[in-house]
mmCIF file with all atom_site columns, C-alpha atoms and ligand atoms in Angstrom:
data_model
loop_
_atom_site.group_PDB
_atom_site.id
_atom_site.type_symbol
_atom_site.label_atom_id
_atom_site.label_alt_id
_atom_site.label_comp_id
_atom_site.label_asym_id
_atom_site.label_entity_id
_atom_site.label_seq_id
_atom_site.pdbx_PDB_ins_code
_atom_site.Cartn_x
_atom_site.Cartn_y
_atom_site.Cartn_z
_atom_site.occupancy
_atom_site.B_iso_or_equiv
_atom_site.pdbx_formal_charge
_atom_site.auth_seq_id
_atom_site.auth_comp_id
_atom_site.auth_asym_id
_atom_site.auth_atom_id
_atom_site.pdbx_PDB_model_num
ATOM   1   C  CA  . MET A 1 1   ? -18.461 -114.063 -64.495 1.00 0.00 ? 1   MET A CA  1
ATOM   2   C  CA  . ILE A 1 2   ? -17.244 -111.953 -61.686 1.00 0.00 ? 2   ILE A CA  1
ATOM   3   C  CA  . GLN A 1 3   ? -18.618 -113.082 -58.425 1.00 0.00 ? 3   GLN A CA  1
ATOM   4   C  CA  . ALA A 1 4   ? -18.502 -112.570 -54.661 1.00 0.00 ? 4   ALA A CA  1
ATOM   5   C  CA  . VAL A 1 5   ? -18.648 -115.300 -52.305 1.00 0.00 ? 5   VAL A CA  1
ATOM   6   C  CA  . LEU A 1 6   ? -19.085 -115.784 -48.543 1.00 0.00 ? 6   LEU A CA  1
ATOM   7   C  CA  . ILE A 1 7   ? -16.490 -117.905 -46.738 1.00 0.00 ? 7   ILE A CA  1
ATOM   8   C  CA  . LEU A 1 8   ? -16.601 -118.934 -42.965 1.00 0.00 ? 8   LEU A CA  1
ATOM   9   C  CA  . ILE A 1 9   ? -13.973 -120.445 -41.156 1.00 0.00 ? 9   ILE A CA  1
ATOM   10  C  CA  . LYS A 1 10  ? -16.139 -122.593 -38.770 1.00 0.00 ? 10  LYS A CA  1
ATOM   11  C  CA  . PRO A 1 11  ? -15.286 -123.164 -35.215 1.00 0.00 ? 11  PRO A CA  1
ATOM   12  C  CA  . ASP A 1 12  ? -13.503 -126.414 -35.836 1.00 0.00 ? 12  ASP A CA  1
ATOM   13  C  CA  . GLY A 1 13  ? -11.172 -124.777 -38.246 1.00 0.00 ? 13  GLY A CA  1
ATOM   14  C  CA  . LEU A 1 14  ? -10.380 -122.017 -35.724 1.00 0.00 ? 14  LEU A CA  1
ATOM   15  C  CA  . LYS A 1 15  ? -9.687  -124.588 -33.002 1.00 0.00 ? 15  LYS A CA  1
ATOM   16  C  CA  . LYS A 1 16  ? -7.665  -126.654 -35.092 1.00 0.00 ? 16  LYS A CA  1
ATOM   17  C  CA  . SER A 1 17  ? -5.469  -123.546 -35.966 1.00 0.00 ? 17  SER A CA  1
ATOM   18  C  CA  . LEU A 1 18  ? -6.216  -123.807 -39.613 1.00 0.00 ? 18  LEU A CA  1
ATOM   19  C  CA  . THR A 1 19  ? -6.807  -120.167 -40.316 1.00 0.00 ? 19  THR A CA  1
ATOM   20  C  CA  . GLY A 1 20  ? -3.417  -119.680 -42.103 1.00 0.00 ? 20  GLY A CA  1
ATOM   21  C  CA  . ASN A 1 21  ? -3.381  -122.821 -43.897 1.00 0.00 ? 21  ASN A CA  1
ATOM   22  C  CA  . ILE A 1 22  ? -6.997  -122.246 -45.424 1.00 0.00 ? 22  ILE A CA  1
ATOM   23  C  CA  . LEU A 1 23  ? -6.187  -118.816 -46.285 1.00 0.00 ? 23  LEU A CA  1
ATOM   24  C  CA  . SER A 1 24  ? -3.106  -120.126 -48.110 1.00 0.00 ? 24  SER A CA  1
ATOM   25  C  CA  . ARG A 1 25  ? -5.342  -122.663 -50.025 1.00 0.00 ? 25  ARG A CA  1
ATOM   26  C  CA  . LEU A 1 26  ? -7.820  -119.887 -50.969 1.00 0.00 ? 26  LEU A CA  1
ATOM   27  C  CA  . ALA A 1 27  ? -4.934  -117.701 -52.119 1.00 0.00 ? 27  ALA A CA  1
ATOM   28  C  CA  . GLU A 1 28  ? -4.224  -120.285 -55.035 1.00 0.00 ? 28  GLU A CA  1
ATOM   29  C  CA  . THR A 1 29  ? -7.484  -119.016 -56.578 1.00 0.00 ? 29  THR A CA  1
ATOM   30  C  CA  . LYS A 1 30  ? -5.961  -115.501 -56.932 1.00 0.00 ? 30  LYS A CA  1
ATOM   31  C  CA  . LEU A 1 31  ? -9.255  -114.050 -56.039 1.00 0.00 ? 31  LEU A CA  1
ATOM   32  C  CA  . GLU A 1 32  ? -9.264  -110.634 -53.922 1.00 0.00 ? 32  GLU A CA  1
ATOM   33  C  CA  . ILE A 1 33  ? -10.312 -110.532 -50.428 1.00 0.00 ? 33  ILE A CA  1
ATOM   34  C  CA  . VAL A 1 34  ? -12.749 -107.651 -50.133 1.00 0.00 ? 34  VAL A CA  1
ATOM   35  C  CA  . ALA A 1 35  ? -13.920 -108.175 -46.594 1.00 0.00 ? 35  ALA A CA  1
ATOM   36  C  CA  . ALA A 1 36  ? -12.955 -109.960 -43.363 1.00 0.00 ? 36  ALA A CA  1
ATOM   37  C  CA  . LYS A 1 37  ? -13.653 -110.113 -39.735 1.00 0.00 ? 37  LYS A CA  1
ATOM   38  C  CA  . MET A 1 38  ? -13.971 -112.467 -36.594 1.00 0.00 ? 38  MET A CA  1
ATOM   39  C  CA  . VAL A 1 39  ? -17.589 -112.634 -35.609 1.00 0.00 ? 39  VAL A CA  1
ATOM   40  C  CA  . ARG A 1 40  ? -19.266 -113.816 -32.302 1.00 0.00 ? 40  ARG A CA  1
ATOM   41  C  CA  . VAL A 1 41  ? -22.259 -115.679 -33.911 1.00 0.00 ? 41  VAL A CA  1
ATOM   42  C  CA  . SER A 1 42  ? -25.647 -115.013 -32.459 1.00 0.00 ? 42  SER A CA  1
ATOM   43  C  CA  . GLU A 1 43  ? -28.380 -117.755 -32.440 1.00 0.00 ? 43  GLU A CA  1
ATOM   44  C  CA  . ALA A 1 44  ? -30.394 -115.760 -34.734 1.00 0.00 ? 44  ALA A CA  1
ATOM   45  C  CA  . LEU A 1 45  ? -27.680 -115.296 -37.214 1.00 0.00 ? 45  LEU A CA  1
ATOM   46  C  CA  . ALA A 1 46  ? -26.827 -119.094 -37.115 1.00 0.00 ? 46  ALA A CA  1
ATOM   47  C  CA  . LYS A 1 47  ? -30.393 -119.943 -37.878 1.00 0.00 ? 47  LYS A CA  1
ATOM   48  C  CA  . GLU A 1 48  ? -30.966 -117.470 -40.504 1.00 0.00 ? 48  GLU A CA  1
ATOM   49  C  CA  . HIS A 1 49  ? -27.664 -118.410 -42.112 1.00 0.00 ? 49  HIS A CA  1
ATOM   50  C  CA  . TYR A 1 50  ? -28.755 -122.300 -42.320 1.00 0.00 ? 50  TYR A CA  1
ATOM   51  C  CA  . ARG A 1 51  ? -32.514 -121.623 -42.596 1.00 0.00 ? 51  ARG A CA  1
ATOM   52  C  CA  . HIS A 1 52  ? -32.528 -123.842 -45.610 1.00 0.00 ? 52  HIS A CA  1
ATOM   53  C  CA  . LEU A 1 53  ? -31.817 -126.739 -43.417 1.00 0.00 ? 53  LEU A CA  1
ATOM   54  C  CA  . LYS A 1 54  ? -34.360 -125.951 -40.566 1.00 0.00 ? 54  LYS A CA  1
ATOM   55  C  CA  . ASP A 1 55  ? -36.413 -129.155 -41.265 1.00 0.00 ? 55  ASP A CA  1
ATOM   56  C  CA  . LYS A 1 56  ? -33.208 -131.702 -41.039 1.00 0.00 ? 56  LYS A CA  1
ATOM   57  C  CA  . PRO A 1 57  ? -32.851 -133.848 -38.015 1.00 0.00 ? 57  PRO A CA  1
ATOM   58  C  CA  . PHE A 1 58  ? -29.196 -132.280 -37.660 1.00 0.00 ? 58  PHE A CA  1
ATOM   59  C  CA  . PHE A 1 59  ? -30.312 -128.783 -37.570 1.00 0.00 ? 59  PHE A CA  1
ATOM   60  C  CA  . GLY A 1 60  ? -29.981 -128.283 -33.743 1.00 0.00 ? 60  GLY A CA  1
ATOM   61  C  CA  . GLU A 1 61  ? -26.489 -129.684 -33.750 1.00 0.00 ? 61  GLU A CA  1
ATOM   62  C  CA  . LEU A 1 62  ? -25.507 -127.671 -36.984 1.00 0.00 ? 62  LEU A CA  1
ATOM   63  C  CA  . ILE A 1 63  ? -26.609 -124.409 -35.115 1.00 0.00 ? 63  ILE A CA  1
ATOM   64  C  CA  . ASP A 1 64  ? -24.677 -125.402 -32.018 1.00 0.00 ? 64  ASP A CA  1
ATOM   65  C  CA  . TYR A 1 65  ? -21.579 -126.318 -34.358 1.00 0.00 ? 65  TYR A CA  1
ATOM   66  C  CA  . LEU A 1 66  ? -21.776 -122.812 -35.918 1.00 0.00 ? 66  LEU A CA  1
ATOM   67  C  CA  . LEU A 1 67  ? -22.174 -121.119 -32.490 1.00 0.00 ? 67  LEU A CA  1
ATOM   68  C  CA  . GLY A 1 68  ? -18.902 -122.834 -31.359 1.00 0.00 ? 68  GLY A CA  1
ATOM   69  C  CA  . LYS A 1 69  ? -20.647 -124.785 -28.692 1.00 0.00 ? 69  LYS A CA  1
ATOM   70  C  CA  . LEU A 1 70  ? -18.957 -128.124 -29.919 1.00 0.00 ? 70  LEU A CA  1
ATOM   71  C  CA  . HIS A 1 71  ? -15.553 -126.559 -29.975 1.00 0.00 ? 71  HIS A CA  1
ATOM   72  C  CA  . ASN A 1 72  ? -15.500 -124.053 -27.121 1.00 0.00 ? 72  ASN A CA  1
ATOM   73  C  CA  . ARG A 1 73  ? -14.695 -121.324 -29.766 1.00 0.00 ? 73  ARG A CA  1
ATOM   74  C  CA  . LYS A 1 74  ? -17.449 -118.885 -29.885 1.00 0.00 ? 74  LYS A CA  1
ATOM   75  C  CA  . LYS A 1 75  ? -16.316 -117.233 -32.931 1.00 0.00 ? 75  LYS A CA  1
ATOM   76  C  CA  . VAL A 1 76  ? -15.989 -117.797 -36.886 1.00 0.00 ? 76  VAL A CA  1
ATOM   77  C  CA  . MET A 1 77  ? -13.900 -115.895 -39.428 1.00 0.00 ? 77  MET A CA  1
ATOM   78  C  CA  . ALA A 1 78  ? -16.039 -114.460 -42.224 1.00 0.00 ? 78  ALA A CA  1
ATOM   79  C  CA  . LEU A 1 79  ? -14.602 -113.383 -45.538 1.00 0.00 ? 79  LEU A CA  1
ATOM   80  C  CA  . VAL A 1 80  ? -15.835 -112.232 -48.896 1.00 0.00 ? 80  VAL A CA  1
ATOM   81  C  CA  . TYR A 1 81  ? -13.821 -113.385 -51.971 1.00 0.00 ? 81  TYR A CA  1
ATOM   82  C  CA  . TRP A 1 82  ? -14.183 -111.626 -55.218 1.00 0.00 ? 82  TRP A CA  1
ATOM   83  C  CA  . GLY A 1 83  ? -13.365 -112.339 -58.899 1.00 0.00 ? 83  GLY A CA  1
ATOM   84  C  CA  . GLU A 1 84  ? -13.873 -114.423 -62.052 1.00 0.00 ? 84  GLU A CA  1
ATOM   85  C  CA  . GLU A 1 85  ? -15.897 -117.613 -61.035 1.00 0.00 ? 85  GLU A CA  1
ATOM   86  C  CA  . ALA A 1 86  ? -15.385 -116.875 -57.257 1.00 0.00 ? 86  ALA A CA  1
ATOM   87  C  CA  . ILE A 1 87  ? -17.952 -119.492 -56.215 1.00 0.00 ? 87  ILE A CA  1
ATOM   88  C  CA  . LYS A 1 88  ? -16.857 -122.439 -58.367 1.00 0.00 ? 88  LYS A CA  1
ATOM   89  C  CA  . LYS A 1 89  ? -13.231 -121.909 -57.645 1.00 0.00 ? 89  LYS A CA  1
ATOM   90  C  CA  . CYS A 1 90  ? -13.866 -121.683 -53.728 1.00 0.00 ? 90  CYS A CA  1
ATOM   91  C  CA  . ARG A 1 91  ? -16.216 -124.600 -53.563 1.00 0.00 ? 91  ARG A CA  1
ATOM   92  C  CA  . ASP A 1 92  ? -13.713 -126.870 -55.632 1.00 0.00 ? 92  ASP A CA  1
ATOM   93  C  CA  . LEU A 1 93  ? -11.090 -126.111 -53.313 1.00 0.00 ? 93  LEU A CA  1
ATOM   94  C  CA  . ALA A 1 94  ? -13.523 -126.635 -50.060 1.00 0.00 ? 94  ALA A CA  1
ATOM   95  C  CA  . GLY A 1 95  ? -14.547 -130.097 -51.414 1.00 0.00 ? 95  GLY A CA  1
ATOM   96  C  CA  . ALA A 1 96  ? -17.624 -131.928 -51.105 1.00 0.00 ? 96  ALA A CA  1
ATOM   97  C  CA  . THR A 1 97  ? -19.919 -131.225 -48.173 1.00 0.00 ? 97  THR A CA  1
ATOM   98  C  CA  . ASN A 1 98  ? -19.360 -134.909 -46.704 1.00 0.00 ? 98  ASN A CA  1
ATOM   99  C  CA  . PRO A 1 99  ? -15.868 -134.733 -45.669 1.00 0.00 ? 99  PRO A CA  1
ATOM   100 C  CA  . GLU A 1 100 ? -15.508 -138.477 -46.366 1.00 0.00 ? 100 GLU A CA  1
ATOM   101 C  CA  . GLU A 1 101 ? -16.546 -137.971 -49.995 1.00 0.00 ? 101 GLU A CA  1
ATOM   102 C  CA  . ALA A 1 102 ? -14.329 -134.794 -50.544 1.00 0.00 ? 102 ALA A CA  1
ATOM   103 C  CA  . GLU A 1 103 ? -11.246 -135.062 -52.315 1.00 0.00 ? 103 GLU A CA  1
ATOM   104 C  CA  . ALA A 1 104 ? -8.367  -135.891 -50.046 1.00 0.00 ? 104 ALA A CA  1
ATOM   105 C  CA  . THR A 1 105 ? -6.434  -132.882 -51.261 1.00 0.00 ? 105 THR A CA  1
ATOM   106 C  CA  . SER A 1 106 ? -9.452  -130.432 -50.751 1.00 0.00 ? 106 SER A CA  1
ATOM   107 C  CA  . ILE A 1 107 ? -9.736  -128.345 -47.624 1.00 0.00 ? 107 ILE A CA  1
ATOM   108 C  CA  . ARG A 1 108 ? -12.552 -130.393 -46.237 1.00 0.00 ? 108 ARG A CA  1
ATOM   109 C  CA  . GLY A 1 109 ? -10.947 -133.818 -47.462 1.00 0.00 ? 109 GLY A CA  1
ATOM   110 C  CA  . SER A 1 110 ? -7.822  -132.877 -45.461 1.00 0.00 ? 110 SER A CA  1
ATOM   111 C  CA  . TYR A 1 111 ? -9.237  -131.389 -42.214 1.00 0.00 ? 111 TYR A CA  1
ATOM   112 C  CA  . GLY A 1 112 ? -12.997 -132.447 -41.911 1.00 0.00 ? 112 GLY A CA  1
ATOM   113 C  CA  . ARG A 1 113 ? -14.514 -135.157 -40.056 1.00 0.00 ? 113 ARG A CA  1
ATOM   114 C  CA  . ILE A 1 114 ? -17.868 -136.825 -39.231 1.00 0.00 ? 114 ILE A CA  1
ATOM   115 C  CA  . THR A 1 115 ? -18.949 -136.667 -35.536 1.00 0.00 ? 115 THR A CA  1
ATOM   116 C  CA  . THR A 1 116 ? -20.017 -139.730 -33.926 1.00 0.00 ? 116 THR A CA  1
ATOM   117 C  CA  . SER A 1 117 ? -23.574 -138.386 -34.024 1.00 0.00 ? 117 SER A CA  1
ATOM   118 C  CA  . GLY A 1 118 ? -23.151 -138.046 -37.979 1.00 0.00 ? 118 GLY A CA  1
ATOM   119 C  CA  . LEU A 1 119 ? -22.742 -134.123 -38.432 1.00 0.00 ? 119 LEU A CA  1
ATOM   120 C  CA  . TYR A 1 120 ? -20.126 -133.203 -41.015 1.00 0.00 ? 120 TYR A CA  1
ATOM   121 C  CA  . GLU A 1 121 ? -17.603 -131.009 -39.300 1.00 0.00 ? 121 GLU A CA  1
ATOM   122 C  CA  . ASN A 1 122 ? -16.160 -129.710 -42.486 1.00 0.00 ? 122 ASN A CA  1
ATOM   123 C  CA  . VAL A 1 123 ? -14.085 -126.646 -41.292 1.00 0.00 ? 123 VAL A CA  1
ATOM   124 C  CA  . ILE A 1 124 ? -15.305 -124.032 -43.950 1.00 0.00 ? 124 ILE A CA  1
ATOM   125 C  CA  . HIS A 1 125 ? -18.533 -122.727 -45.405 1.00 0.00 ? 125 HIS A CA  1
ATOM   126 C  CA  . VAL A 1 126 ? -18.635 -121.511 -49.066 1.00 0.00 ? 126 VAL A CA  1
ATOM   127 C  CA  . SER A 1 127 ? -21.848 -120.075 -50.611 1.00 0.00 ? 127 SER A CA  1
ATOM   128 C  CA  . SER A 1 128 ? -23.212 -122.298 -53.127 1.00 0.00 ? 128 SER A CA  1
ATOM   129 C  CA  . ASP A 1 129 ? -24.543 -120.006 -55.879 1.00 0.00 ? 129 ASP A CA  1
ATOM   130 C  CA  . ILE A 1 130 ? -25.004 -116.268 -56.633 1.00 0.00 ? 130 ILE A CA  1
ATOM   131 C  CA  . ASN A 1 131 ? -28.365 -115.928 -54.975 1.00 0.00 ? 131 ASN A CA  1
ATOM   132 C  CA  . ASP A 1 132 ? -26.960 -117.568 -51.721 1.00 0.00 ? 132 ASP A CA  1
ATOM   133 C  CA  . ALA A 1 133 ? -23.789 -115.414 -51.769 1.00 0.00 ? 133 ALA A CA  1
ATOM   134 C  CA  . GLU A 1 134 ? -25.998 -112.216 -52.078 1.00 0.00 ? 134 GLU A CA  1
ATOM   135 C  CA  . ARG A 1 135 ? -28.230 -113.223 -49.122 1.00 0.00 ? 135 ARG A CA  1
ATOM   136 C  CA  . GLU A 1 136 ? -25.278 -114.579 -47.119 1.00 0.00 ? 136 GLU A CA  1
ATOM   137 C  CA  . ILE A 1 137 ? -22.972 -111.664 -47.618 1.00 0.00 ? 137 ILE A CA  1
ATOM   138 C  CA  . LYS A 1 138 ? -25.651 -109.138 -46.867 1.00 0.00 ? 138 LYS A CA  1
ATOM   139 C  CA  . LEU A 1 139 ? -26.595 -111.128 -43.706 1.00 0.00 ? 139 LEU A CA  1
ATOM   140 C  CA  . TRP A 1 140 ? -22.956 -111.203 -42.362 1.00 0.00 ? 140 TRP A CA  1
ATOM   141 C  CA  . PHE A 1 141 ? -21.626 -107.826 -43.554 1.00 0.00 ? 141 PHE A CA  1
ATOM   142 C  CA  . ASN A 1 142 ? -22.751 -104.018 -43.730 1.00 0.00 ? 142 ASN A CA  1
ATOM   143 C  CA  . PRO A 1 143 ? -21.988 -102.328 -46.934 1.00 0.00 ? 143 PRO A CA  1
ATOM   144 C  CA  . GLU A 1 144 ? -18.964 -100.258 -45.347 1.00 0.00 ? 144 GLU A CA  1
ATOM   145 C  CA  . GLU A 1 145 ? -17.332 -103.493 -44.192 1.00 0.00 ? 145 GLU A CA  1
ATOM   146 C  CA  . ILE A 1 146 ? -16.953 -104.226 -47.957 1.00 0.00 ? 146 ILE A CA  1
ATOM   147 C  CA  . ILE A 1 147 ? -14.140 -102.325 -49.871 1.00 0.00 ? 147 ILE A CA  1
ATOM   148 C  CA  . VAL A 1 148 ? -15.824 -102.767 -53.224 1.00 0.00 ? 148 VAL A CA  1
ATOM   149 C  CA  . GLU A 1 149 ? -19.571 -102.013 -53.946 1.00 0.00 ? 149 GLU A CA  1
ATOM   150 C  CA  . LEU A 1 150 ? -20.908 -105.373 -54.433 1.00 0.00 ? 150 LEU A CA  1
ATOM   151 C  CA  . TYR A 1 151 ? -24.664 -104.470 -54.108 1.00 0.00 ? 151 TYR A CA  1
ATOM   152 C  CA  . PRO A 1 152 ? -26.492 -101.320 -54.276 1.00 0.00 ? 152 PRO A CA  1
ATOM   153 C  CA  . ALA A 1 153 ? -26.372 -99.523  -50.939 1.00 0.00 ? 153 ALA A CA  1
ATOM   154 C  CA  . LYS A 1 154 ? -27.935 -96.315  -49.636 1.00 0.00 ? 154 LYS A CA  1
ATOM   155 C  CA  . GLU A 1 155 ? -27.031 -93.724  -47.076 1.00 0.00 ? 155 GLU A CA  1
ATOM   156 C  CA  . ILE A 1 156 ? -29.195 -92.999  -44.104 1.00 0.00 ? 156 ILE A CA  1
ATOM   157 C  CA  . ILE A 1 157 ? -29.050 -90.653  -41.243 1.00 0.00 ? 157 ILE A CA  1
ATOM   158 C  CA  . ALA A 1 158 ? -29.286 -93.181  -38.158 1.00 0.00 ? 158 ALA A CA  1
ATOM   159 C  CA  . LYS A 1 159 ? -30.683 -91.343  -35.260 1.00 0.00 ? 159 LYS A CA  1
ATOM   160 C  CA  . GLU A 1 160 ? -30.133 -92.878  -31.676 1.00 0.00 ? 160 GLU A CA  1
ATOM   161 C  CA  . VAL A 1 161 ? -28.151 -95.661  -32.595 1.00 0.00 ? 161 VAL A CA  1
ATOM   162 C  CA  . LYS A 1 162 ? -26.572 -97.392  -29.679 1.00 0.00 ? 162 LYS A CA  1
ATOM   163 C  CA  . LYS A 1 163 ? -22.723 -98.281  -30.663 1.00 0.00 ? 163 LYS A CA  1
ATOM   164 C  CA  . GLN A 1 164 ? -19.421 -98.551  -28.838 1.00 0.00 ? 164 GLN A CA  1
ATOM   165 C  CA  . ILE A 1 165 ? -16.664 -96.025  -29.718 1.00 0.00 ? 165 ILE A CA  1
ATOM   166 C  CA  . TRP A 1 166 ? -13.085 -95.905  -28.153 1.00 0.00 ? 166 TRP A CA  1
ATOM   167 C  CA  . ALA A 1 167 ? -13.302 -94.380  -24.648 1.00 0.00 ? 167 ALA A CA  1
HETATM 168 N  N1  . UDP B 2 .   ? -24.270 -130.899 -43.080 1.00 0.00 ? 1   UDP B N1  1
HETATM 169 C  C1  . UDP B 2 .   ? -24.356 -132.154 -42.213 1.00 0.00 ? 1   UDP B C1  1
HETATM 170 N  N2  . UDP B 2 .   ? -24.998 -133.375 -42.740 1.00 0.00 ? 1   UDP B N2  1
HETATM 171 C  C2  . UDP B 2 .   ? -25.656 -133.061 -43.926 1.00 0.00 ? 1   UDP B C2  1
HETATM 172 C  C3  . UDP B 2 .   ? -25.754 -131.935 -44.664 1.00 0.00 ? 1   UDP B C3  1
HETATM 173 C  C4  . UDP B 2 .   ? -24.961 -130.945 -44.261 1.00 0.00 ? 1   UDP B C4  1
HETATM 174 O  O1  . UDP B 2 .   ? -23.863 -132.174 -41.031 1.00 0.00 ? 1   UDP B O1  1
HETATM 175 O  O2  . UDP B 2 .   ? -26.207 -134.258 -44.369 1.00 0.00 ? 1   UDP B O2  1
HETATM 176 C  C5  . UDP B 2 .   ? -23.902 -129.872 -42.529 1.00 0.00 ? 1   UDP B C5  1
HETATM 177 C  C6  . UDP B 2 .   ? -22.447 -129.436 -43.073 1.00 0.00 ? 1   UDP B C6  1
HETATM 178 O  O3  . UDP B 2 .   ? -21.784 -128.941 -41.935 1.00 0.00 ? 1   UDP B O3  1
HETATM 179 C  C7  . UDP B 2 .   ? -22.726 -128.486 -44.121 1.00 0.00 ? 1   UDP B C7  1
HETATM 180 C  C8  . UDP B 2 .   ? -23.868 -127.739 -43.522 1.00 0.00 ? 1   UDP B C8  1
HETATM 181 O  O4  . UDP B 2 .   ? -24.507 -128.744 -42.742 1.00 0.00 ? 1   UDP B O4  1
HETATM 182 O  O5  . UDP B 2 .   ? -21.467 -127.681 -44.244 1.00 0.00 ? 1   UDP B O5  1
HETATM 183 C  C9  . UDP B 2 .   ? -24.736 -127.036 -44.520 1.00 0.00 ? 1   UDP B C9  1
HETATM 184 O  O6  . UDP B 2 .   ? -25.127 -127.808 -45.404 1.00 0.00 ? 1   UDP B O6  1
HETATM 185 P  P1  . UDP B 2 .   ? -25.043 -127.663 -47.161 1.00 0.00 ? 1   UDP B P1  1
HETATM 186 O  O7  . UDP B 2 .   ? -26.108 -128.574 -47.675 1.00 0.00 ? 1   UDP B O7  1
HETATM 187 O  O8  . UDP B 2 .   ? -25.560 -126.257 -47.297 1.00 0.00 ? 1   UDP B O8  1
HETATM 188 O  O9  . UDP B 2 .   ? -23.640 -127.898 -47.518 1.00 0.00 ? 1   UDP B O9  1
HETATM 189 P  P2  . UDP B 2 .   ? -22.627 -126.990 -47.992 1.00 0.00 ? 1   UDP B P2  1
HETATM 190 O  O10 . UDP B 2 .   ? -23.106 -125.802 -48.906 1.00 0.00 ? 1   UDP B O10 1
HETATM 191 O  O11 . UDP B 2 .   ? -21.746 -126.509 -46.747 1.00 0.00 ? 1   UDP B O11 1
HETATM 192 O  O12 . UDP B 2 .   ? -21.536 -127.808 -48.763 1.00 0.00 ? 1   UDP B O12 1
HETATM 193 MG MG1 . MG  B 3 .   ? -24.649 -124.527 -48.440 1.00 0.00 ? 2   MG  B MG1 1
#
């Protein structure tokens, strides 16, 4: 099945200069990159992204992690990969959520760690199923930022939208 999947290179991945490395590993999947950008994550975006974990004791620290507060890197790299069995291929490469349990050759097994407080700093996010992927991709990207039509979109005439243009 052709799928799309959201990948985030989390602030620890950026701080450890792992971007090239992670993208090289993901290239092994032969999937197509259909969207990519650097994002300054807002608290609202981080909380919405991880809303399924809001009752967990580590939620506050997890949000600080995605916001870059733990690494002094207030950004993440967001990408959408697209192709046959994209979710399974990317999750297999990423490895288990707990970096200590992840296969040593996986991305998380190679570069992740558990902090002294127990948070899993695992360098990469990968959507876990097609419903999560759709929710997350729509949360992180606008339709015009994705070079294929993944989900139905519509055109509107937006009036009085404040945005930056080149001076
Ligand atoms: N996480 C954690 N401790 C846990 C479970 C999750 O620190 O016991 C963090 C970890 O960074 C993980 C993120 O919360 O990547 C989201 O958790 P999820 O269960 O969605 O795992 P994932 O889909 O990222 O493998
Ligand atoms: Mg998840």
